[in-house]
XYZ file of C-alpha atoms in Angstrom:
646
model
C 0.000 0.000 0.000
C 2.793 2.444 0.094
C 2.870 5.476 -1.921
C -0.880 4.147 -3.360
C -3.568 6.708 -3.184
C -5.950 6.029 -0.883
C -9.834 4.866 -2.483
C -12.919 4.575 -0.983
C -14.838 5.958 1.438
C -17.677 6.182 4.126
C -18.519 2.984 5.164
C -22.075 2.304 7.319
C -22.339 -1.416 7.714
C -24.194 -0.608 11.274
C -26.918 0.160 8.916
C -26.982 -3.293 8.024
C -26.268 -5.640 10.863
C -29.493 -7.748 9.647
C -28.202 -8.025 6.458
C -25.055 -10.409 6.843
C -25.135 -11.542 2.898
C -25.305 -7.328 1.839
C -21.993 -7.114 4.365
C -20.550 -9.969 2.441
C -21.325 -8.650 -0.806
C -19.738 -5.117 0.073
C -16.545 -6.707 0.942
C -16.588 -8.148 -2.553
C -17.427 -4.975 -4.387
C -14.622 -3.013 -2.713
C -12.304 -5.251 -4.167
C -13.487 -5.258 -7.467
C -13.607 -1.365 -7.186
C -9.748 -1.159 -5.738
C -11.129 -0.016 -3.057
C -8.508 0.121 -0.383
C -9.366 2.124 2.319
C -13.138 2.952 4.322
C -13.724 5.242 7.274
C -15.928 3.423 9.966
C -17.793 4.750 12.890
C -18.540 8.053 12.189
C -22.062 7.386 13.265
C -22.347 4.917 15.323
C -22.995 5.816 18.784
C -26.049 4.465 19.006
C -24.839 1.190 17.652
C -21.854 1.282 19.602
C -23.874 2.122 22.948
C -27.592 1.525 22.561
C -27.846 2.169 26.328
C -25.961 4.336 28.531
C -23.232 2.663 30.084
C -23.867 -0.425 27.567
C -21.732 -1.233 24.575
C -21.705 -3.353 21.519
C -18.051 -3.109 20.016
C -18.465 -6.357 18.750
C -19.890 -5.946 15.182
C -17.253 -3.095 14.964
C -14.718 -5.271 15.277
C -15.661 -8.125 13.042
C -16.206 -5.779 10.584
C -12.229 -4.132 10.844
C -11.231 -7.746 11.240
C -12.579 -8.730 7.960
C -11.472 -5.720 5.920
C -7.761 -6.397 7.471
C -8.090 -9.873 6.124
C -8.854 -8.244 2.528
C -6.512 -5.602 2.941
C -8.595 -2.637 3.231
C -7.437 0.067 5.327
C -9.562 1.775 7.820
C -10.021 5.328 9.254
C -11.489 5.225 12.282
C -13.567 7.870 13.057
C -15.051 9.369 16.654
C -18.555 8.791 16.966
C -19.218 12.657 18.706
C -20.863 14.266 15.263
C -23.925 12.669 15.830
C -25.283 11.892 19.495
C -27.604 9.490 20.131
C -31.473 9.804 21.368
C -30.941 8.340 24.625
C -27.884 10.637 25.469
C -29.537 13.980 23.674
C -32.927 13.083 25.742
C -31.615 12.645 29.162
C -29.366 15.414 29.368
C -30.134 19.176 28.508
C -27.049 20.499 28.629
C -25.404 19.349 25.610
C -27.712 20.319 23.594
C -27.457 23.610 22.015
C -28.805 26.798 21.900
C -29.432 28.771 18.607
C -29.364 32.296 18.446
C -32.952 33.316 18.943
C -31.976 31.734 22.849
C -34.067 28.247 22.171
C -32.687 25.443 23.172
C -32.470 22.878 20.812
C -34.805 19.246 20.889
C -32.786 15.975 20.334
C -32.658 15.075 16.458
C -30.443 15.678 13.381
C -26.672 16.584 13.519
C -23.884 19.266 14.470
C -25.735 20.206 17.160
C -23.876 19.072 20.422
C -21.908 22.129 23.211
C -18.338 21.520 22.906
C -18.565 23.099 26.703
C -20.745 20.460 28.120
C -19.188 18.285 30.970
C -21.405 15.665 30.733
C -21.019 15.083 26.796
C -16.767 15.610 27.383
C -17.659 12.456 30.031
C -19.229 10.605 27.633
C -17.122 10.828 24.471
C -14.416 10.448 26.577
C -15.484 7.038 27.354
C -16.411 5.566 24.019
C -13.158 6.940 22.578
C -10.652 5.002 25.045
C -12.723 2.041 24.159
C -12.121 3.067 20.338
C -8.477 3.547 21.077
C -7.900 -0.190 22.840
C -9.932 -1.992 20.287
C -7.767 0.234 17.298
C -4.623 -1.219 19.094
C -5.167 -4.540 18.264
C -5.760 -3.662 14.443
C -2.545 -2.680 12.183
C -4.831 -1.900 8.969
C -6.140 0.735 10.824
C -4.081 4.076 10.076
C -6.065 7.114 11.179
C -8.139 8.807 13.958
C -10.705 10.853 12.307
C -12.028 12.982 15.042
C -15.939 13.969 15.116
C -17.394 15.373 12.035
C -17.589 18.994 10.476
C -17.273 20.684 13.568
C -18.772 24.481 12.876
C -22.181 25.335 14.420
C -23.034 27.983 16.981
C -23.984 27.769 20.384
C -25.187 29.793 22.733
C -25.572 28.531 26.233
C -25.066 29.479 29.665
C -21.924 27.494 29.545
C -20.705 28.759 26.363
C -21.328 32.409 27.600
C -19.555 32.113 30.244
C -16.856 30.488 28.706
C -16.871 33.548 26.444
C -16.645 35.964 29.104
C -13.474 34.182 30.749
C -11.936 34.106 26.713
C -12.708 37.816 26.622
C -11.119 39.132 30.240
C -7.877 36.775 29.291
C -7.886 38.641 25.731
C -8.966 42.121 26.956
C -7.331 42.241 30.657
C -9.800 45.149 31.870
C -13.542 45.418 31.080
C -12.692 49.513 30.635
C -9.811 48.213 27.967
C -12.721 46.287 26.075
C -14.868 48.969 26.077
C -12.179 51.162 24.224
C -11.400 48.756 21.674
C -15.044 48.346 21.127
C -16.241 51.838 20.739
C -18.975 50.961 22.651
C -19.897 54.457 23.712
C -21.577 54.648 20.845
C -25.192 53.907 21.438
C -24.466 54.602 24.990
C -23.336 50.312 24.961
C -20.743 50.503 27.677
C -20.875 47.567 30.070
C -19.793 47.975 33.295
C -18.541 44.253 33.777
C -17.473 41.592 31.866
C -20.589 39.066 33.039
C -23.092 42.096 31.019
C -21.569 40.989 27.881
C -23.418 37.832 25.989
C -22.853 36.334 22.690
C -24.333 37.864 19.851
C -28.009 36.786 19.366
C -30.574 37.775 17.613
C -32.886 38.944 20.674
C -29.754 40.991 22.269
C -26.624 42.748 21.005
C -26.265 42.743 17.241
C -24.610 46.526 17.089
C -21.434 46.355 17.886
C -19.446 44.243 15.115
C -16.075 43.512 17.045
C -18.559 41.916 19.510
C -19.461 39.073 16.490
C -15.750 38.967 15.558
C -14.090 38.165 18.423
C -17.217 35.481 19.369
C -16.190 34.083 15.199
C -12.407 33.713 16.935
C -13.469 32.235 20.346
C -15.737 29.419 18.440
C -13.038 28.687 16.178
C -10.704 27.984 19.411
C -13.761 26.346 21.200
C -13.561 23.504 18.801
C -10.084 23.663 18.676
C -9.981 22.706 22.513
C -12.850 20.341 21.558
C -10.825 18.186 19.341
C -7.684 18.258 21.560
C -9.881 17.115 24.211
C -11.434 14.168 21.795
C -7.100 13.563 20.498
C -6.297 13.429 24.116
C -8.275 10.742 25.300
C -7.443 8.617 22.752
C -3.776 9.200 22.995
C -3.549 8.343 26.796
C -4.382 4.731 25.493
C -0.937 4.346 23.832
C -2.044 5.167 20.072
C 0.597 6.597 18.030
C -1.656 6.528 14.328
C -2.121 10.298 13.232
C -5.139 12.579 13.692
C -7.629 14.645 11.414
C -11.365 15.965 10.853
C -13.040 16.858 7.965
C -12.893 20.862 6.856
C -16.081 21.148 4.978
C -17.616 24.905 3.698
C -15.224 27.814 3.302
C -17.326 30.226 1.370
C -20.376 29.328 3.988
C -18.245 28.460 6.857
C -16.468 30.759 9.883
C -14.054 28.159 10.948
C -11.022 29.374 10.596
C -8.993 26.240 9.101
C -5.452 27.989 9.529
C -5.680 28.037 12.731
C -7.387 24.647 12.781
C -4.347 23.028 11.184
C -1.805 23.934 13.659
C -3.786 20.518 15.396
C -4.342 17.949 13.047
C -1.568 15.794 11.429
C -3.191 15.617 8.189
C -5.354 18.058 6.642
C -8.711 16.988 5.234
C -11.718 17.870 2.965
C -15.470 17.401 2.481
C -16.297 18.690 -1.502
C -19.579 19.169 -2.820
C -19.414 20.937 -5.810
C -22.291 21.836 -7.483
C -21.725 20.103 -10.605
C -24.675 20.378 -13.593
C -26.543 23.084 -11.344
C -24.340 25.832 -11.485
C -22.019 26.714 -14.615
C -19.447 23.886 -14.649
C -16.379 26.086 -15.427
C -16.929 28.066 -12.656
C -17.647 24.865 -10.732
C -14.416 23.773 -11.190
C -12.487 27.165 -10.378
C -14.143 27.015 -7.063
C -13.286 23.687 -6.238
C -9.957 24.134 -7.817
C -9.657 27.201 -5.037
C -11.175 25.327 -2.138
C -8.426 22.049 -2.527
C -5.542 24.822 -2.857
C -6.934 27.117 0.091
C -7.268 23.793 1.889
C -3.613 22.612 1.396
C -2.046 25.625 2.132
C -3.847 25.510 5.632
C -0.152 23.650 6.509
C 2.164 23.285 3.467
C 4.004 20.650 5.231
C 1.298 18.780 6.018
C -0.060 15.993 3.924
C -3.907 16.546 2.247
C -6.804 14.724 1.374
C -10.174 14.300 -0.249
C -12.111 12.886 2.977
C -15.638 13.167 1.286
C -17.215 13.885 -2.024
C -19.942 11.995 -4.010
C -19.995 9.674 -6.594
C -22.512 10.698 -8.158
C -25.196 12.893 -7.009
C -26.249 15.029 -3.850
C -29.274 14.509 -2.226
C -29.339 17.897 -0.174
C -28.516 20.270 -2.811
C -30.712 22.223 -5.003
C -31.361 19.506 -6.986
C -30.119 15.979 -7.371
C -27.982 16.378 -10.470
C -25.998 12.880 -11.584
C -22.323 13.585 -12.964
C -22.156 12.676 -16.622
C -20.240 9.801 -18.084
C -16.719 10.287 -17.348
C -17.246 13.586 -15.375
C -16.360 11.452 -11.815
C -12.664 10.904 -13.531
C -12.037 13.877 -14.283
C -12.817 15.421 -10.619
C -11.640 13.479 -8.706
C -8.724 13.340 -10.505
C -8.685 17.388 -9.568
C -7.989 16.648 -6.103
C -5.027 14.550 -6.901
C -3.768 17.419 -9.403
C -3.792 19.794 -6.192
C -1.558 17.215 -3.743
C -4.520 14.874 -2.347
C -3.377 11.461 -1.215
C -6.797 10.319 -1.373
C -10.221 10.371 -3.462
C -12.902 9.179 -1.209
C -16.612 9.101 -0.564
C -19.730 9.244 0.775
C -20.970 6.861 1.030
C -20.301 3.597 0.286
C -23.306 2.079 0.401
C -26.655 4.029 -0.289
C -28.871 4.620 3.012
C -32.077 2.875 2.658
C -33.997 5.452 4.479
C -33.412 8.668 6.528
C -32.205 12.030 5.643
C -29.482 10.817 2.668
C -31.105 7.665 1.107
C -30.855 9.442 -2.262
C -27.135 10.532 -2.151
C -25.305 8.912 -4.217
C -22.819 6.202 -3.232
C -20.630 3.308 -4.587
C -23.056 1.012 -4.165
C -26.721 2.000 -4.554
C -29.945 0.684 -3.807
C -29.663 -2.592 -6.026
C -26.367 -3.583 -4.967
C -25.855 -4.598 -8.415
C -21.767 -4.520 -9.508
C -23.667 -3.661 -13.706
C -24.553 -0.150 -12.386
C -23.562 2.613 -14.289
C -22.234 4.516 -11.233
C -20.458 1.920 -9.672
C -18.970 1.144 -13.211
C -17.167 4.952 -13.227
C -16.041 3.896 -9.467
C -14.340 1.087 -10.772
C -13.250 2.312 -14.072
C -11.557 5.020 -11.563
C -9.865 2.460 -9.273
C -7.812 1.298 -11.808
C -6.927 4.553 -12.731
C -5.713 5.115 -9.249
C -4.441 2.088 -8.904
C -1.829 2.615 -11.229
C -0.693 6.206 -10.090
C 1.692 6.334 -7.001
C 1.394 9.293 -4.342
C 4.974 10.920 -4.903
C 4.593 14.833 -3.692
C 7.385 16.698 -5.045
C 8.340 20.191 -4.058
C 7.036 22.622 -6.707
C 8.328 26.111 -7.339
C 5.348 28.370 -6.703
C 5.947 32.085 -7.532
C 2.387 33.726 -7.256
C 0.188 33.310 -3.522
C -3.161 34.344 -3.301
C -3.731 35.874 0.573
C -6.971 34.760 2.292
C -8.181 36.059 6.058
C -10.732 34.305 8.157
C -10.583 37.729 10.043
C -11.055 40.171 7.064
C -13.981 37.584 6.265
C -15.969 38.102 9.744
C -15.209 41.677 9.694
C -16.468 42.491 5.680
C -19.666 40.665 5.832
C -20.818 42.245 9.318
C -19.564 45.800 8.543
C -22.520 48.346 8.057
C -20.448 50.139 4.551
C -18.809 51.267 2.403
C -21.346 49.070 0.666
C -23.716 46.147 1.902
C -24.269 44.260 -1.129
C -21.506 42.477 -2.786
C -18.958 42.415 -0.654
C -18.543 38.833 0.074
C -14.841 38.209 0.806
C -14.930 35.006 -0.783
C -16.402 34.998 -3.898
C -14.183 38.480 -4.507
C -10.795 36.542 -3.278
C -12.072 33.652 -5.601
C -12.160 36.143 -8.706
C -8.922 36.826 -8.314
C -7.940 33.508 -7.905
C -10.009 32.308 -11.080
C -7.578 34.273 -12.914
C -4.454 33.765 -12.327
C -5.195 30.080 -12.219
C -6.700 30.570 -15.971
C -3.428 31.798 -16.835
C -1.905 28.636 -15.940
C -0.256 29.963 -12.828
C 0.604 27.109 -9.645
C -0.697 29.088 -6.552
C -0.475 28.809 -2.742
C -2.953 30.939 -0.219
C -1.059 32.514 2.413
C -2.251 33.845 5.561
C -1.677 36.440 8.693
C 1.239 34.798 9.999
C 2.726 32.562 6.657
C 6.127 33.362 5.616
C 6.187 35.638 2.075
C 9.699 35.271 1.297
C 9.676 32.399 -0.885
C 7.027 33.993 -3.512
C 7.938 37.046 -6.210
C 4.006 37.920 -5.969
C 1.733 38.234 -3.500
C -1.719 39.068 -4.371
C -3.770 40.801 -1.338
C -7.624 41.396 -1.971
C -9.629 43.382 0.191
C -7.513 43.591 2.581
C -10.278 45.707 5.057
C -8.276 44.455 8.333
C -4.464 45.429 8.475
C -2.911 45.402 12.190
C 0.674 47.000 12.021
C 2.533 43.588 13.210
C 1.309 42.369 9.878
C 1.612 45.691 7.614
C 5.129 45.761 8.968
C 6.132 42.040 7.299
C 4.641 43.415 4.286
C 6.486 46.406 3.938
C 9.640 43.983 4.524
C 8.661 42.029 1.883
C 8.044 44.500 -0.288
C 11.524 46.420 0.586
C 13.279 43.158 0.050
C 12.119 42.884 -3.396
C 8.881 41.121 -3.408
C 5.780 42.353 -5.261
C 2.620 42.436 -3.886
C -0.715 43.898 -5.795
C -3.494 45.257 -3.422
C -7.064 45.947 -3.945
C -9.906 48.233 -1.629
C -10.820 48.138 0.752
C -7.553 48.457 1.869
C -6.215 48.727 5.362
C -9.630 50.678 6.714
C -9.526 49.017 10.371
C -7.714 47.104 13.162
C -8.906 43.292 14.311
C -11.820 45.126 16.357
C -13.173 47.152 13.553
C -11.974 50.409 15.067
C -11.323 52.455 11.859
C -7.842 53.541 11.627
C -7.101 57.737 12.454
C -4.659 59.510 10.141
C -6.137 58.136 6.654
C -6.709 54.980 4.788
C -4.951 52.312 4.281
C -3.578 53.125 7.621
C -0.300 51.201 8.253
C 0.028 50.378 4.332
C 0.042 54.230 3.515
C 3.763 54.416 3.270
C 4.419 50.712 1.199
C 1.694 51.534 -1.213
C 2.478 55.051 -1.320
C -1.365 56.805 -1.323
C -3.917 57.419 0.659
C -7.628 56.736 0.382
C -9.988 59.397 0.606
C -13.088 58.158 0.011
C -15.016 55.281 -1.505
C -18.096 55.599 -3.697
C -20.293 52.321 -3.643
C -21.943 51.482 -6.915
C -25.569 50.300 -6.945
C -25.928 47.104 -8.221
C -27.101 48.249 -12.364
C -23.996 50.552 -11.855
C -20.975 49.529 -13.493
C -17.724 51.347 -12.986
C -14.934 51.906 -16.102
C -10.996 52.013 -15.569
C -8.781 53.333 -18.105
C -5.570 51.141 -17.942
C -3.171 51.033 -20.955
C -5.407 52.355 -24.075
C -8.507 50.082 -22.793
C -11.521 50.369 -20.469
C -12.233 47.657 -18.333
C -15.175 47.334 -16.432
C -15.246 47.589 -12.247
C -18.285 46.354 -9.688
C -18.954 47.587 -6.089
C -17.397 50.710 -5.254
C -14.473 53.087 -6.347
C -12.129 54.345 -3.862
C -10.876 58.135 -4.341
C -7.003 58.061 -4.122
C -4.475 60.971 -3.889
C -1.066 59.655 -4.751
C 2.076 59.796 -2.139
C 5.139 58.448 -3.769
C 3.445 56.089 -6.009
C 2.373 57.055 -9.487
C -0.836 56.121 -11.525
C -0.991 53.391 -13.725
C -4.736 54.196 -14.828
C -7.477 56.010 -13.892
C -11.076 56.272 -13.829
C -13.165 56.799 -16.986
C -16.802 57.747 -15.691
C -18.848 59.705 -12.853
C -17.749 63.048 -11.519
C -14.150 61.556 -10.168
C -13.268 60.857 -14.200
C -9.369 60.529 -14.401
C -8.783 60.104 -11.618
C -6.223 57.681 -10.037
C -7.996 53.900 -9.946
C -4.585 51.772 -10.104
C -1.489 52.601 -8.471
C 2.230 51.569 -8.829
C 4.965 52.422 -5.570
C 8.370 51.239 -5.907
C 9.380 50.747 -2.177
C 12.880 49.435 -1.597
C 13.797 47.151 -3.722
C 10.159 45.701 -4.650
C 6.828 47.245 -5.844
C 3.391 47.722 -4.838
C 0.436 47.943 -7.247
C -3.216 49.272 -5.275
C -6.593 48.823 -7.614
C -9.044 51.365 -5.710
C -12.078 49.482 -7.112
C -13.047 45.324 -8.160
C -12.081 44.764 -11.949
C -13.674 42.472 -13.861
C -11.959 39.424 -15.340
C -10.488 41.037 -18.431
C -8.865 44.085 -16.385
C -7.174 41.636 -14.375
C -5.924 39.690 -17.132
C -4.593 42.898 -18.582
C -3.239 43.858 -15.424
C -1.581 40.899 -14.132
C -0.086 40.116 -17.664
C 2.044 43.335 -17.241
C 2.982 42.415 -13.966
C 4.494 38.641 -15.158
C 6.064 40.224 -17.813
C 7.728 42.493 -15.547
C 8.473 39.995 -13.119
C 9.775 37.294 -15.581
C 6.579 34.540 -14.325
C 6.149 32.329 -16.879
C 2.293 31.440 -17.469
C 2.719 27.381 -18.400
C -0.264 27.841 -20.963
C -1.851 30.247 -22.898
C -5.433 29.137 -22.661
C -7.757 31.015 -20.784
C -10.772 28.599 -20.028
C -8.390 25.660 -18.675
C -7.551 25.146 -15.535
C -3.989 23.836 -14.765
C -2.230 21.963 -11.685
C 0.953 20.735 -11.112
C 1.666 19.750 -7.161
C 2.382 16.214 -7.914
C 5.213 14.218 -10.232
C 2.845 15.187 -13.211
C 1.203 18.424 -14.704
C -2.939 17.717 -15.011
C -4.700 20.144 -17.513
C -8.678 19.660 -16.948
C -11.621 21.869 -19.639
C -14.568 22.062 -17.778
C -16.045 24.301 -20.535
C -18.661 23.825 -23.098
C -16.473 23.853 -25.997
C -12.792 22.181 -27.452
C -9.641 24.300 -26.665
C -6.596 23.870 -27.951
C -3.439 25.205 -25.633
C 0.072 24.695 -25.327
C 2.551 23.538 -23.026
C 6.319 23.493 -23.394
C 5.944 24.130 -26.650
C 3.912 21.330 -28.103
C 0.251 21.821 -28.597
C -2.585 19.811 -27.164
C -6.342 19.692 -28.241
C -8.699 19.135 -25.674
C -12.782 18.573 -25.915
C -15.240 19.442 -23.046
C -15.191 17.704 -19.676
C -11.801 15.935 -20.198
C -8.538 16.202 -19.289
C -4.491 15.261 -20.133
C -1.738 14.247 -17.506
C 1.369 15.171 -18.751
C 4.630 13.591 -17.192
């Protein structure tokens, strides 16, 4: 099994205890398949302990047992995701409490306090259990801790624990206050037990309130999942950990963070595939894998979930095409994962998912069309080794959990259209067109080892971190900014002495103001002997040191300065004052590689290109053929397909 990829997926065969010649059957399937690796007990609790204080661990183990004796790896996962009746019933406290202030009733999923004593107790005992029987099995080779950790709560105990976060981050209740600007309003609180979460019947004002609460769930769960590690590791385990990142776009778990924890970093990806436009399908995901991987460069990756076919709980239940299963899944692999698996392996046959696709649906039958692509993609796999070689990445793409929270709960410059992600993802779209290799940096990643660093919307700049980028910069890096730019500190206090703040001097302007476009407004930027089209808003900017590059080419601030250029020591710093459109980036970043000496390793705009293991993968997830070149040689390639090149 070394160096293989790992295949497979979510196994369930709890579901089907009654069923001994289905068990049986699946064991043979996942053969045929090359299936070689499943992740069991996810949700088992009930199964595991239909009674409180009474388990079953002995299906469990048969079950490992067998798949060691067909060598089939297992993941082993924590049951905690999903609680069952009994436990959610009898004890109040660990259930949560949205916020409107109700209390949750037992029933579907993601919905357990991470603060609850009595649900720490209880976990703490199935997982040593885990961890003794997972010492007696050497096919087993990872802890997969809980499931998608992310939702809110808001409970007495999770207040409180708030309070005591907020005092150890703030020192003073009068020092919280300040960085709050809660004067205004007349907000102050006079103690740090006055403060709650944010919720819907109470505070929803002050917006540093409903950042820092963002940053104290993400280390909530973080604490949650050491806890769950910990009790396993006291039992002598030395296999490695992870849990499955899911979201991004739709998510305020802050995964950067989160991967300072886990040994290997992992993924749950639903694309919408057939719903939405499949190109831009497959720039997103493309994003999401490379966003993911960068969490911890020196950490391995992998596709922990995705579906075979279709999913149930989207819009609508759209089946991938012939072929279309190949081709992304292969996409993970192209962006460093050691793994394509599923859910499920075996379709439901009733509850919330019965309808999602799987391996092996409803009529177990190995002549099914879906679990036909499965296989035809096993042997794919089966004959590509995992080798991860170091690849010389010149462009980064910076992304901020923080800038995130703070955008989409600030009241202006404008209230439409300024999601974070979908902007940073434009950006990203791009340069990946271009047939650029990119890594997503963060806060505290080290910038030295790029030529460019692209920074959009970069609405949160603290000086710690304006002061690396001005090093940067001065030692001859490049980086290319766009508004909002440097407006505000971590606790949305706007910054005094002019925009962009701590960045005035590196980008060598200063913002005056920033005109937000209505949404049947479109803004024009005249760059080079071209107008390009601009969304959102325009930022007024007088120029310092820096000179313009182009300017604005309608409403009453015509010609004025919309792009920017500062050389500061021995590097440069480009600002766009407003959100170009695709072909003013193309324009502007072509100028910039050309300057810079980046090679882009094709020339076709509507593929998307990846090159993070021993092989370059070009994929067209357009409507149409496209021919493009690489190293000189020219390839041909029709829609939904794709070319590995050694």
């Amino acid at each position: 099994m070394k160096n293989k990829i790992l295949y497979g997926g979510d196994y369930n065969p709890e579901q089907w205890l009654d069923y001994p010649e289905i068990l049986e059957r699946d064991i043979e399937l996942l053969k045929e398949a090359k299936i070689n690796t499943v992740t069991l007990g996810m949700f088992s609790w009930s199964t595991l302990e239909p009674k409180e204080g009474v388990f079953n661990f002995q299906w469990l183990e048969k079950v490992i047992k067998t798949l060691e004796e067909n060598e089939i790896n297992v993941i082993l996962g924590t049951p905690s995701g999903a609680k069952p009746t009994w436990l959610g019933n009898r004890y109040e406290e660990i259930r949560v409490v949205r916020n409107d202030g109700v209390r949750e009733l037992q029933g579907n999923r993601h919905n357990f306090c991470t603060n609850s004593k009595i649900y720490r107790e209880k976990i703490a005992i199935i997982n040593e259990k885990l961890a003794r029987l997972a010492l007696k099995h050497k096919n087993i080779i990872l802890w997969h801790i809980s499931n998608e950790f992310g939702a809110d709560c808001h409970c007495q105990l999770c207040q409180e624990k708030f309070r005591v976060w907020l005092k150890e981050k703030y020192g003073t209740i009068e020092n919280l206050n300040k960085m709050w600007w809660t004067t205004f309003w007349s907000h102050t609180y006079g103690s740090f037990d006055e403060i709650n979460t944010p919720m819907t019947i109470g505070e929803m004002s002050i917006t540093a309130l409903d950042i820092n609460y963002r940053q104290f769930m993400v280390k909530n769960y973080i604490d949650y999942f050491n806890f769950e590690k910990s009790c396993i590791e006291k039992v002598g385990t030395n296999l490695p950990f992870t849990t499955n990142y899911h979201g991004v776009g739709n998510t305020d778990m802050n995964y950067r963070e989160f991967s300072k924890y886990v040994d290997i970093i992992s993924y749950d990806s639903y694309p919408e595939w057939m719903i939405k436009n499949n190109l831009d399908v497959a720039f997103e995901t493309s994003f999401n894998f490379d966003l993911m991987r960068s969490t911890d460069l020196k950490k391995p990756f992998m596709l922990m979930e995705s579906s075979p076919s279709s999913t149930n709980w989207q819009r609508y239940s759209k089946l991938k095409p012939n072929n279309l299963l190949e081709m992304v899944s292969l996409q993970s692999v192209a962006h460093s994962s050691l793994s394509v698996l599923y859910f499920q392996i075996r379709q439901s046959r009733g509850s919330a998912e019965k309808f999602h696709g799987a391996v092996i649906d409803h009529s177990g039958k190995s002549t099914h069309r879906v679990y036909d692509e499965v296989k035809k993609l096993g042997e794919t796999l089966d004959k590509l080794d995992y080798k991860l070689k170091k690849v010389e990445t010149k462009v980064a793409v910076y992304y901020s959990w923080l800038n995130k929270y703070a955008l989409e709960r600030s009241q202006g410059p404008r209230n439409e259209g300024m999601d974070y992600y979908k902007n940073v993802l434009q950006i990203y779209r791009v340069l990946k067109s271009m047939g650029i290799n990119i890594d997503i940096v963060f806060e505290d990643s080290k910038l030295d080892q790029y030529t460019l660093v692209i920074m959009p919307m970069m609405y949160v700049v603290e000086k710690e971190f304006a002061d690396e980028i001005g090093k940067f910069v001065s030692g001859g890096g490049t980086i290319v900014t766009t508004g909002p730019i440097g407006y505000v500190n971590s606790d949305d206090l706007c910054h005094l002495g002019g925009f962009p703040g701590y960045l005035k001097e590196v980008l060598g302007i200063e913002v005056d103001e920033i005109d937000a476009l209505t949404n049947s407004e479109t803004g024009e930027v005249y760059y080079k002997g071209e107008v390009y089209t601009s969304k959102y808003f325009n930022e007024m900017i007088t120029l310092g040191k820096a000179k313009s590059l182009g300017t604005y080419n309608k409403f009453f601030y015509k010609n004025q300065v919309a792009i920017s250029e500062n050389s500061y020591g021995a590097g440069k710093a480009y600002h766009v004052g407003t959100l170009l459109e695709k072909d003013g980036l193309y324009a502007l970043f072509g100028d910039i590689f050309k300057e810079l000496s980046i090679e882009c390793a094709i020339d076709n705009s509507y593929l998307i290109y990846s090159s993070y293991l021993d092989r370059h993968y070009v994929f067209n997830f357009g409507e149409k053929s496209e021919i493009f070149k690489f190293k000189g040689v020219e390839y041909k390639l029709e829609s939904l397909e794709y070319i590995i090149l050694d």
